Coordinates of C-alpha atoms and ligand atoms in Angstrom, one line a residue:
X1 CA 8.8 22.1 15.0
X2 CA 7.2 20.8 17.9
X3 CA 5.0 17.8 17.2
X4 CA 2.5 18.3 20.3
X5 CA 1.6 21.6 18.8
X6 CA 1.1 20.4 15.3
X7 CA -1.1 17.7 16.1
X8 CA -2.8 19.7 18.8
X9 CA -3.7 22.4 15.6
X10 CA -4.5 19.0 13.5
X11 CA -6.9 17.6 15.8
X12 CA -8.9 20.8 16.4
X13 CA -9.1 21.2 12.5
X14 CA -9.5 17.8 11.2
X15 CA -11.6 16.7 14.3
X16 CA -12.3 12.4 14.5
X17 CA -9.6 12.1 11.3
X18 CA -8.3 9.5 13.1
X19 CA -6.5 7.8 10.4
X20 CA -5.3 11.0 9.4
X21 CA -4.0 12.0 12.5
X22 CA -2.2 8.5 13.1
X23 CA -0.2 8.6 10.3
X24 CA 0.8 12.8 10.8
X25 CA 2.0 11.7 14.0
X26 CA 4.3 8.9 13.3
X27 CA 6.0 10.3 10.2
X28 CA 6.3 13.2 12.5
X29 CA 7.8 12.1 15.9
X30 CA 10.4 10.2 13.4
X31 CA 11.6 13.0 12.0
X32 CA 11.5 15.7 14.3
X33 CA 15.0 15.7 15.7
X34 CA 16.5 15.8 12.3
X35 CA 14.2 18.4 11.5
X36 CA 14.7 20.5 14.0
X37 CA 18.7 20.9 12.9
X38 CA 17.4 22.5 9.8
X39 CA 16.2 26.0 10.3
X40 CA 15.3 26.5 6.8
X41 CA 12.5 23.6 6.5
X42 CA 11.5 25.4 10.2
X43 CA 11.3 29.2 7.8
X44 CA 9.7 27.8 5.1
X45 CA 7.6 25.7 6.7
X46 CA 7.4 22.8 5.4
X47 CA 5.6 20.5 8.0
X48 CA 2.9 22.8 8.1
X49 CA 2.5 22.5 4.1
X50 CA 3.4 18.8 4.2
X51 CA 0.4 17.8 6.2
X52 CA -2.7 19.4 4.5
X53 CA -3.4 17.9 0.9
X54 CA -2.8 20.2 -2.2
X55 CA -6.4 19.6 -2.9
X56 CA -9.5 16.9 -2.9
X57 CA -11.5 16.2 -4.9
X58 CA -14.8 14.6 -3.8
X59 CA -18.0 13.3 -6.5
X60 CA -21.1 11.9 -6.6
X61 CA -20.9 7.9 -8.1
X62 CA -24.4 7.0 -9.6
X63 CA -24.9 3.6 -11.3
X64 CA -27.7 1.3 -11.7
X65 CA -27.3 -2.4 -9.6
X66 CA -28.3 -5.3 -11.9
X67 CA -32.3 -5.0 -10.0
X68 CA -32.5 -2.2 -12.1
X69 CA -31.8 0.2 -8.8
X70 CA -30.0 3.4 -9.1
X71 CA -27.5 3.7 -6.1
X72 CA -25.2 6.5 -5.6
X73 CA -21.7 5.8 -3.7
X74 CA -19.1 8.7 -3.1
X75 CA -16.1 8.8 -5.0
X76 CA -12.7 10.7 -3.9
X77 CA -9.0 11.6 -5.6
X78 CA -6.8 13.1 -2.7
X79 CA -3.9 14.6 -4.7
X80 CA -1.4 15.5 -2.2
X81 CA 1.9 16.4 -2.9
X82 CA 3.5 16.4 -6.3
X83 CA 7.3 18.1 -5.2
X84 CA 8.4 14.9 -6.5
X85 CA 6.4 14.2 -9.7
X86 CA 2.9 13.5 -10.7
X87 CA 0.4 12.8 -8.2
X88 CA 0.7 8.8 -7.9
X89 CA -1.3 6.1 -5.8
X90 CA -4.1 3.6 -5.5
X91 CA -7.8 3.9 -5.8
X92 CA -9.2 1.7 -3.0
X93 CA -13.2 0.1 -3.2
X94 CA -14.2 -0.3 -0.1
X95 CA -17.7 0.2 2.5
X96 CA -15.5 2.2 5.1
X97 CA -13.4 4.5 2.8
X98 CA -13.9 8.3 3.8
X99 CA -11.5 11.7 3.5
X100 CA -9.6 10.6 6.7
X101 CA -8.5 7.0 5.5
X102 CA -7.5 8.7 1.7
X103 CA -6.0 11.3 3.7
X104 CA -3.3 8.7 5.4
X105 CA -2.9 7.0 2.8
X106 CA -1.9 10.1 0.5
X107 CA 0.1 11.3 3.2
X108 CA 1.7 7.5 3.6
X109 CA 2.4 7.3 -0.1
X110 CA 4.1 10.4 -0.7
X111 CA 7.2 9.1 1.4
X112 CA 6.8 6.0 0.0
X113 CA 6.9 7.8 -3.2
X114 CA 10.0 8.9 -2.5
X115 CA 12.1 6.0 -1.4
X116 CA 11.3 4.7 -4.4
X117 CA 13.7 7.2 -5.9
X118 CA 11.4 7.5 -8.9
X119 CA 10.1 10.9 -9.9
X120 CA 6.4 10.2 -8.4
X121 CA 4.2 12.8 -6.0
X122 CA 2.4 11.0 -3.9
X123 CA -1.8 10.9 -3.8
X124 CA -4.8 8.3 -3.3
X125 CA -8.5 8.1 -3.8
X126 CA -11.3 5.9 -4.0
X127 CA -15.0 5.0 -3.2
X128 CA -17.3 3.4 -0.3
X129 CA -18.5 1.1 -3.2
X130 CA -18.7 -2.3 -1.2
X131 CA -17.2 -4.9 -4.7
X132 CA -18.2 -7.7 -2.0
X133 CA -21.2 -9.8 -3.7
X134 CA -21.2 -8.0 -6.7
X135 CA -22.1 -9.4 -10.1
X136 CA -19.0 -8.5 -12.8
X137 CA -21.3 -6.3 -14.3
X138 CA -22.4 -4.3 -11.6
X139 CA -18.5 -3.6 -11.1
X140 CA -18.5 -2.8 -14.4
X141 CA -21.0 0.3 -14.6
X142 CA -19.5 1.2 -11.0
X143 CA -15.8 1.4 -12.2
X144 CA -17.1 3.2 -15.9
X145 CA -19.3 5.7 -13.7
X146 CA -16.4 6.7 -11.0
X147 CA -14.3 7.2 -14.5
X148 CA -16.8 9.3 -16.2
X149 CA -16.2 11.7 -13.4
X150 CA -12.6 11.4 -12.4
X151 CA -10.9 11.6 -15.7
X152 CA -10.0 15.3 -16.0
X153 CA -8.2 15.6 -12.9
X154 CA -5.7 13.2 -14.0
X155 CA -3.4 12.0 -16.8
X156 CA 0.1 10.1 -16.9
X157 CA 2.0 13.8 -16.3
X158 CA -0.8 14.7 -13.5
X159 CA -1.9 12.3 -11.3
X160 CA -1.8 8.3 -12.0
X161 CA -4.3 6.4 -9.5
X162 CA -3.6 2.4 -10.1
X163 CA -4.9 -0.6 -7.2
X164 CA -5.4 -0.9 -3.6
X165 CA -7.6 -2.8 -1.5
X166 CA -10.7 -3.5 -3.9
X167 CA -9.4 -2.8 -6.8
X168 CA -7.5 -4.8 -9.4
X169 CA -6.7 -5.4 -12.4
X170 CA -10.0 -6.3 -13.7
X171 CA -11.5 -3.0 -12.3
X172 CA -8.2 -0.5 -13.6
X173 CA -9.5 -2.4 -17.1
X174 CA -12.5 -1.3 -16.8
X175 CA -11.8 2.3 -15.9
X176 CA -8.7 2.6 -17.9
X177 CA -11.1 1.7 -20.6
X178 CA -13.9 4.5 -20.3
X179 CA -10.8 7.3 -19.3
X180 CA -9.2 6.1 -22.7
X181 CA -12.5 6.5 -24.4
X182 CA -12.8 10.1 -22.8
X183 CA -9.5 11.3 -23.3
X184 CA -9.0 9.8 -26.2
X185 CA -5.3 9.2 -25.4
X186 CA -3.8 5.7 -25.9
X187 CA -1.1 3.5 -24.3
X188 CA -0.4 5.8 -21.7
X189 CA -0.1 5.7 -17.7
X190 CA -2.2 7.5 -17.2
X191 CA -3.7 4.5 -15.1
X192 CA -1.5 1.7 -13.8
X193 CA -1.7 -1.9 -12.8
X194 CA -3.4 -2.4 -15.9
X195 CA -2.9 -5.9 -18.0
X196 CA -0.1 -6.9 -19.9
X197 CA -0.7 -6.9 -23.8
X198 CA -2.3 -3.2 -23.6
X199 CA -0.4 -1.0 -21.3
X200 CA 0.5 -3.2 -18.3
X201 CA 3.7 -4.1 -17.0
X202 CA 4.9 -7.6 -16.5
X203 CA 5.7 -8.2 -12.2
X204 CA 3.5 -5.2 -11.5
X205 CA 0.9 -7.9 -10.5
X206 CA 3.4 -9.6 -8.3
X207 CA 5.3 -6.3 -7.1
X208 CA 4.1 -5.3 -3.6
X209 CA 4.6 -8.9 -2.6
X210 CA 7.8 -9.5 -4.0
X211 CA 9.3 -6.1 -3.1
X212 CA 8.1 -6.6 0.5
X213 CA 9.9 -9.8 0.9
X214 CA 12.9 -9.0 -0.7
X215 CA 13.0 -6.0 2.0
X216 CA 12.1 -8.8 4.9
X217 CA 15.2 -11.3 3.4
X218 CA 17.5 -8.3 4.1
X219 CA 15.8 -7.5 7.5
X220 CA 16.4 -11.8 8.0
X221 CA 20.3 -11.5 6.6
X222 CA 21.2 -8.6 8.9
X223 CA 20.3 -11.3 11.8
X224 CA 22.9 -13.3 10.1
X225 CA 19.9 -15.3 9.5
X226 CA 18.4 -17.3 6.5
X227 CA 14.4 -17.1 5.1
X228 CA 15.1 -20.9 4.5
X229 CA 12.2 -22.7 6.2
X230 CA 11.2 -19.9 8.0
X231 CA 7.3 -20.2 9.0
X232 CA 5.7 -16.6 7.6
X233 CA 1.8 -16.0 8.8
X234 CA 0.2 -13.4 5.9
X235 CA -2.9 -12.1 6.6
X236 CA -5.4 -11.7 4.1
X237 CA -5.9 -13.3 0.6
X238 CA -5.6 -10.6 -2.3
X239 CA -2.9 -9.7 -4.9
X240 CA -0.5 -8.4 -1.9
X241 CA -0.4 -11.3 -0.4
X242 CA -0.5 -13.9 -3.2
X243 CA 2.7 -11.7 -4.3
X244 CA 4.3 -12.7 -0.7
X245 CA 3.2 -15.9 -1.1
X246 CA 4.5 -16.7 -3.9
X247 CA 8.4 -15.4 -3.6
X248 CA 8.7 -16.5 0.1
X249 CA 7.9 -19.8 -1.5
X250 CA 10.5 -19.8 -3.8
X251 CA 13.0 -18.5 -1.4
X252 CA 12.3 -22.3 0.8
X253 CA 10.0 -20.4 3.2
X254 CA 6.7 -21.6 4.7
X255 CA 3.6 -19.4 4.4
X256 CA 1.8 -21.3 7.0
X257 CA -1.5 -18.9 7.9
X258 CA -3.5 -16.7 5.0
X259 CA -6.5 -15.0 6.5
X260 CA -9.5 -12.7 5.5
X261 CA -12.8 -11.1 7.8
X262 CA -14.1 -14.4 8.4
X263 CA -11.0 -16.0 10.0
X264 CA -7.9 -17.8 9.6
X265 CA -6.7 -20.6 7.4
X266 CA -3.6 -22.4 9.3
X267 CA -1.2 -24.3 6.8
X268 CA 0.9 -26.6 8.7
X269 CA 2.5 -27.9 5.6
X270 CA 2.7 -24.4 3.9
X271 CA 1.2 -23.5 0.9
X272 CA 1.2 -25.2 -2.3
X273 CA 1.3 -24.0 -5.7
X274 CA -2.1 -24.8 -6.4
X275 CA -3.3 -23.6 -3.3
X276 CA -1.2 -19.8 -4.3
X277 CA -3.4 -20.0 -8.0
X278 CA -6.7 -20.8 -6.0
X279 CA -6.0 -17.2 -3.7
X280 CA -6.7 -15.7 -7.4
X281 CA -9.9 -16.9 -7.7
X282 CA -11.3 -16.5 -4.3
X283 CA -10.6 -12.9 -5.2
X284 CA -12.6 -12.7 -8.4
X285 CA -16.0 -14.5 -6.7
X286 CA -16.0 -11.5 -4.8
X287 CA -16.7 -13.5 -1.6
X288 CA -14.4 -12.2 0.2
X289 CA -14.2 -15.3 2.2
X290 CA -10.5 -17.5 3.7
X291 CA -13.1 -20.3 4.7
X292 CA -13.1 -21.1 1.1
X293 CA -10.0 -22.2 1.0
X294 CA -10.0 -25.0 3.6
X295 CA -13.3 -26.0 1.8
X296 CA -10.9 -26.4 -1.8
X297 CA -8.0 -28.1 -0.1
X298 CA -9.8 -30.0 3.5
X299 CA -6.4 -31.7 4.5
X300 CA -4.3 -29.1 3.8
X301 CA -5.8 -26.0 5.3
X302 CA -7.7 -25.7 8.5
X303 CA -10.4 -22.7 9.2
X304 CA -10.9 -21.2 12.5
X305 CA -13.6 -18.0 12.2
X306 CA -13.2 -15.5 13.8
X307 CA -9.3 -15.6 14.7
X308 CA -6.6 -13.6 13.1
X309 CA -3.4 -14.7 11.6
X310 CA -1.2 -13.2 14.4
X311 CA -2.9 -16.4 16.5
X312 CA -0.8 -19.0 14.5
X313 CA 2.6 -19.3 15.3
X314 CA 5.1 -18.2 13.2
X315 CA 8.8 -17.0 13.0
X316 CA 7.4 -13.5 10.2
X317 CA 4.4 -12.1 10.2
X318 CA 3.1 -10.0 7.8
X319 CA 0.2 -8.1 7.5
X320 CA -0.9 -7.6 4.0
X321 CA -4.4 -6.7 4.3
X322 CA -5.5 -3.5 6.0
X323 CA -4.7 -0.4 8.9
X324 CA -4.2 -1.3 12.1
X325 CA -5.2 -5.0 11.7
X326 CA -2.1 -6.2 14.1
X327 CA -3.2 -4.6 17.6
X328 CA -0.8 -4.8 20.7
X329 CA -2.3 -7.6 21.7
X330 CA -1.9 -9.3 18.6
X331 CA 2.0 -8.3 19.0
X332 CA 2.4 -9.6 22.4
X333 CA 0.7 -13.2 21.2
X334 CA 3.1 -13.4 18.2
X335 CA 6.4 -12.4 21.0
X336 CA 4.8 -15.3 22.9
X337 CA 4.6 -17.5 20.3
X338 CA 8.4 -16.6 19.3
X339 CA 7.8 -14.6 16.2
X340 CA 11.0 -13.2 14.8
X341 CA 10.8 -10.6 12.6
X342 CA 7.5 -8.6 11.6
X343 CA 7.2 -6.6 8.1
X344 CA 4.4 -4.5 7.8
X345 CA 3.0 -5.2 3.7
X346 CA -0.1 -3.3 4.1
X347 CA -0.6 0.0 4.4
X348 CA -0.2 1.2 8.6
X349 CA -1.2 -2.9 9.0
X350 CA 0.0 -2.4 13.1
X351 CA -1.5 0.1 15.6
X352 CA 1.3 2.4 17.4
X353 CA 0.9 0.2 20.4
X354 CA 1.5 -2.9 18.5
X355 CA 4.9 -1.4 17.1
X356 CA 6.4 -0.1 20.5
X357 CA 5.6 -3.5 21.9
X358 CA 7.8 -5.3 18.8
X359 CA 10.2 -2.4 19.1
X360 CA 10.4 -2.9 22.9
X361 CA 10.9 -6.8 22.6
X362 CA 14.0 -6.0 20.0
X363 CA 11.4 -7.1 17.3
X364 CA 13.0 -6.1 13.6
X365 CA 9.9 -4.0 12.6
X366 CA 10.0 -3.1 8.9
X367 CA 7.0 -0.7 8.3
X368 CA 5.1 -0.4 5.3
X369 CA 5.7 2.8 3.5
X370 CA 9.4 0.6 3.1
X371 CA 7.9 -2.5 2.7
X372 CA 5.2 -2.4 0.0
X373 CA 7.4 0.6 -2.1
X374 CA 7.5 -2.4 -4.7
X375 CA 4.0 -2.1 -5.9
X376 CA 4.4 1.5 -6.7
X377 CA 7.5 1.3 -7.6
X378 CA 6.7 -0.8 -10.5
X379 CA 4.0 1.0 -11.5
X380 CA 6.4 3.8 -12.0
X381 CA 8.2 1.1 -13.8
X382 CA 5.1 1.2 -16.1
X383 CA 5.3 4.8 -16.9
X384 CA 8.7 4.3 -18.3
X385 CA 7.5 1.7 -20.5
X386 CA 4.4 3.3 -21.6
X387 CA 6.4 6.7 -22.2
X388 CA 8.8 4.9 -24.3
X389 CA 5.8 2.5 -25.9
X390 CA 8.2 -1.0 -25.0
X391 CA 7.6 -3.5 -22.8
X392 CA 10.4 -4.7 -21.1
X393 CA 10.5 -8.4 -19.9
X394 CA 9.6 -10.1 -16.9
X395 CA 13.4 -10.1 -16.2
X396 CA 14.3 -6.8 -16.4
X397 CA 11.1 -5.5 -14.3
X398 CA 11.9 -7.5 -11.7
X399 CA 15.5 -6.9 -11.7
X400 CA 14.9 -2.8 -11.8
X401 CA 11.9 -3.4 -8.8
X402 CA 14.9 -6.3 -6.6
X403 CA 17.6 -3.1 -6.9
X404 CA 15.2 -0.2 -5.9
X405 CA 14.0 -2.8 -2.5
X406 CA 17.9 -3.2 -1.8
X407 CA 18.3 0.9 -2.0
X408 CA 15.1 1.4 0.0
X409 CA 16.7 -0.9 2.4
X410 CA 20.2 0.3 2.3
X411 CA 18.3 4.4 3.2
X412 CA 16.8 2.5 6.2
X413 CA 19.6 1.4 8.1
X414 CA 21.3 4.4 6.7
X415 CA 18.6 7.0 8.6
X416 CA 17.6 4.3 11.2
X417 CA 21.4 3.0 12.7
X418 CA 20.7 3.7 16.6
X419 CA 23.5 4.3 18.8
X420 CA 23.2 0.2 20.2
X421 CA 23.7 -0.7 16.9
X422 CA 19.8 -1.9 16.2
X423 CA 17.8 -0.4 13.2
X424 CA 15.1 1.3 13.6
X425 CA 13.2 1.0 10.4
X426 CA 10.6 3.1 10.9
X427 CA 12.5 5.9 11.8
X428 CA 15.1 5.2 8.7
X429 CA 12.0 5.0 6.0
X430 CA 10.3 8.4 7.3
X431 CA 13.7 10.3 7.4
X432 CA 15.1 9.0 4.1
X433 CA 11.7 9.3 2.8
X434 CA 10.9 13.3 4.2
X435 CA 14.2 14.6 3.6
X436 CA 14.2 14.2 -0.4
X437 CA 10.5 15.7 -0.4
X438 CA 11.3 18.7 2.2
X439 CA 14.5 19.5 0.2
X440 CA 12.2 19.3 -3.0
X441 CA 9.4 21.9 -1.5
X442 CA 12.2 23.8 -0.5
X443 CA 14.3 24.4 -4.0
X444 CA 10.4 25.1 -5.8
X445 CA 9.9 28.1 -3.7
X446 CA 6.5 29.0 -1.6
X447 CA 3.8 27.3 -3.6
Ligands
2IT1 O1 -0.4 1.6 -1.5 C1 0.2 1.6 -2.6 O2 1.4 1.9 -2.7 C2 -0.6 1.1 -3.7 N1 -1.8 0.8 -3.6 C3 0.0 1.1 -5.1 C4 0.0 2.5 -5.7 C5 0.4 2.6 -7.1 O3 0.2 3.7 -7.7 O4 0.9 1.6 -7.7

């Protein structure tokens, strides 16, 4: 393989894919050397399949707003690569979702996929459907109307969408509702994320942000290092990072800076219990708004629009809200500032500049695909318990989802050991992660 060439091809077929072609190329430049000392993955070329999905779906959306309007939004199921398993990964809501974002993401998620170990392909899909300022209802009819036409392309042993940005568990209830009501199949996960007491799985509300920093206390420990009192900046406000929140606490850090499109909340103090519950329901008024926590807690939390966590000073930073939302400068302000490790819990959260400037500085980088396993991870966590119609306690969830974080860790440093003795993370996650799906595509012949 040569990477130039591929992403030269890439680019002239998938033209302005930007997101797309971000992601092909860092999975890519990670794993080429190892690669390249397999002949076989070159003869049955694997890269070349690896990159394109195994299909897309794309559909029309048409609800009616609670003016009585009809509006139509476009709805999408990228399903692409199932070596592994079923098709598995989030549906995300948002204004700017198109084929090229759903396309990273699908490609992220299928090594993600599989350093989870679990039998899970790896897909994603979505909608432009903008849930800010909506009425409950109005997400209602949305979710039941993307469901009405996305049903028959999956099913708990095809493809099982479950949350991403936009979507929780009050929209995978509404459309695990109308799929069950079309498919007339019960109990089954086909869907995850979905609520305890009909299908869900205890933690999986909790997972991404307690898997990603149970992968950052290992990154801290390998420093000979403690997460004691350490000062974490998150940025944004939704389930992933009230899931962060909420272990670092336990484990004596500080989560000192939350954030969302308006600004940044600064928490000198760190955040409080009550202040962890009230990130809930700033998510459900759909505002989509960090200022509204300073408003709810005035002493505690102080809001400065239009600034980004990275500008608070901290000793971990963590993006947990979008792609690319940590740029190089944003990297060389937190260096300044003296941050000490940075953990990538969304999805791609740091531009390529941004991680050669951590790298560079001898940073530990931890990148997402490793990172935030824990969400899917769980949800595959909730197949097993549908499939053998049991719930298992909080206990045993989160002691399954704490054991697959230490192996995910363990394949990093195995696949990422450079020859100084540092780790290079993202490096260890892609090859760990490509070489059990290339091995995969391999034994199943040319499909
Ligand atoms: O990015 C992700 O891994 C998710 N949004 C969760 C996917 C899942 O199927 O639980």
């Amino acid at each position: 393989m040569n990477v130039q060439n591929i992403m030269t091809n890439l680019e002239a077929k998938h033209p302005g894919e930007s997101e797309y072609l971000q992601a092909v190329r860092e999975v890519l430049e990670s794993i080429e050397e190892v690669y390249n000392k397999h002949p076989e993955f070159e003869k049955a070329k694997i890269v070349e399949r690896l990159v394109e999905p195994d299909r897309i779906f794309t559909f029309r959306v048409t609800w009616v707003d609670r003016n009585g309007e009809v509006q139509t939004n476009l709805g999408y199921r990228v399903q692409y690569n199932a070596a592994l398993g079923a098709y598995k990964g989030g549906l995300r809501f948002h204004p700017k979702v198109n084929v090229s974002m759903l396309k990273f993401l699908g490609f992220e998620q299928i090594f993600k996929n599989s350093l989870t170990m679990l039998p899970l392909g790896g897909g994603k899909g979505g909608s432009d459907f903008d849930p800010v300022g909506k009425t409950d209802e109005e997400i209602m009819r949305f979710c039941q109307a993307f469901m009405y036409e996305l049903w028959r392309n999956i099913g708990p042993d095809q493809d099982s969408p479950a949350g991403d940005v936009g979507v929780g568990g009050r929209e995978i209830g509404y459309m695990y509702g109308m799929y069950k009501k079309l498919a007339r199949e019960h109990s089954t996960g086909a869907l995850t994320g979905k609520s305890y007491g009909w299908g869900g799985s205890l933690i999986r509300p909790e997972a991404t942000g307690f898997g990603a920093i149970y992968y950052v206390e290992r990154m801290v420990k390998e420093k000979g290092d403690k997460m004691e009192g350490k000062r974490i900046a998150l940025s944004g406000f939704g389930n992933v990072a009230w899931g962060a929140a909420i272990k670092a606490s336990e484990l004596g850090a500080k989560v000192v800076a939350i954030s969302g499109p308006d600004g940044v909340c600064e928490i000198a103090d760190g955040i409080t219990k009550e202040m962890i519950d009230y990130m809930l329901d700033m998510r459900a008024s759909n505002r989509n708004k960090v200022q509204d926590m300073a408003d709810k807690f005035p002493g505690k939390a102080k809001f400065t629009a239009g600034k980004k966590a990275w500008s608070v000073k901290c000793d971990i930073a963590c993006p947990c809200a979008f792609q690319n939302e940590m740029a190089e400068e944003d990297a060389k302000e937190l260096i300044a500032n003296g941050v000490k490790y940075v953990a990538e819990v969304s999805n791609m959260g740091c531009q390529p500049g941004a991680i050669a400037t951590l790298q560079g500085a001898k940073i530990p980088f931890g990148p997402g695909k490793a990172v935030n396993a824990g969400g899917v991870a769980t949800s595959g966590l909730e197949i097993c318990q549908n499939a053998e119609h049991r719930n298992w306690t909080a206990e045993e969830v989160d002691k399954n989802l704490h054991t697959i974080m230490n192996n995910i860790y363990d394949m990093c440093v195995e696949y990422g050991k450079q020859a100084d003795g540092t780790i290079n993370y993202v490096k260890g996650a892609n090859i760990a992660g490509f070489m059990r799906v290339a091995k995969a595509m391999l034994a199943q012949g040319i499909i």
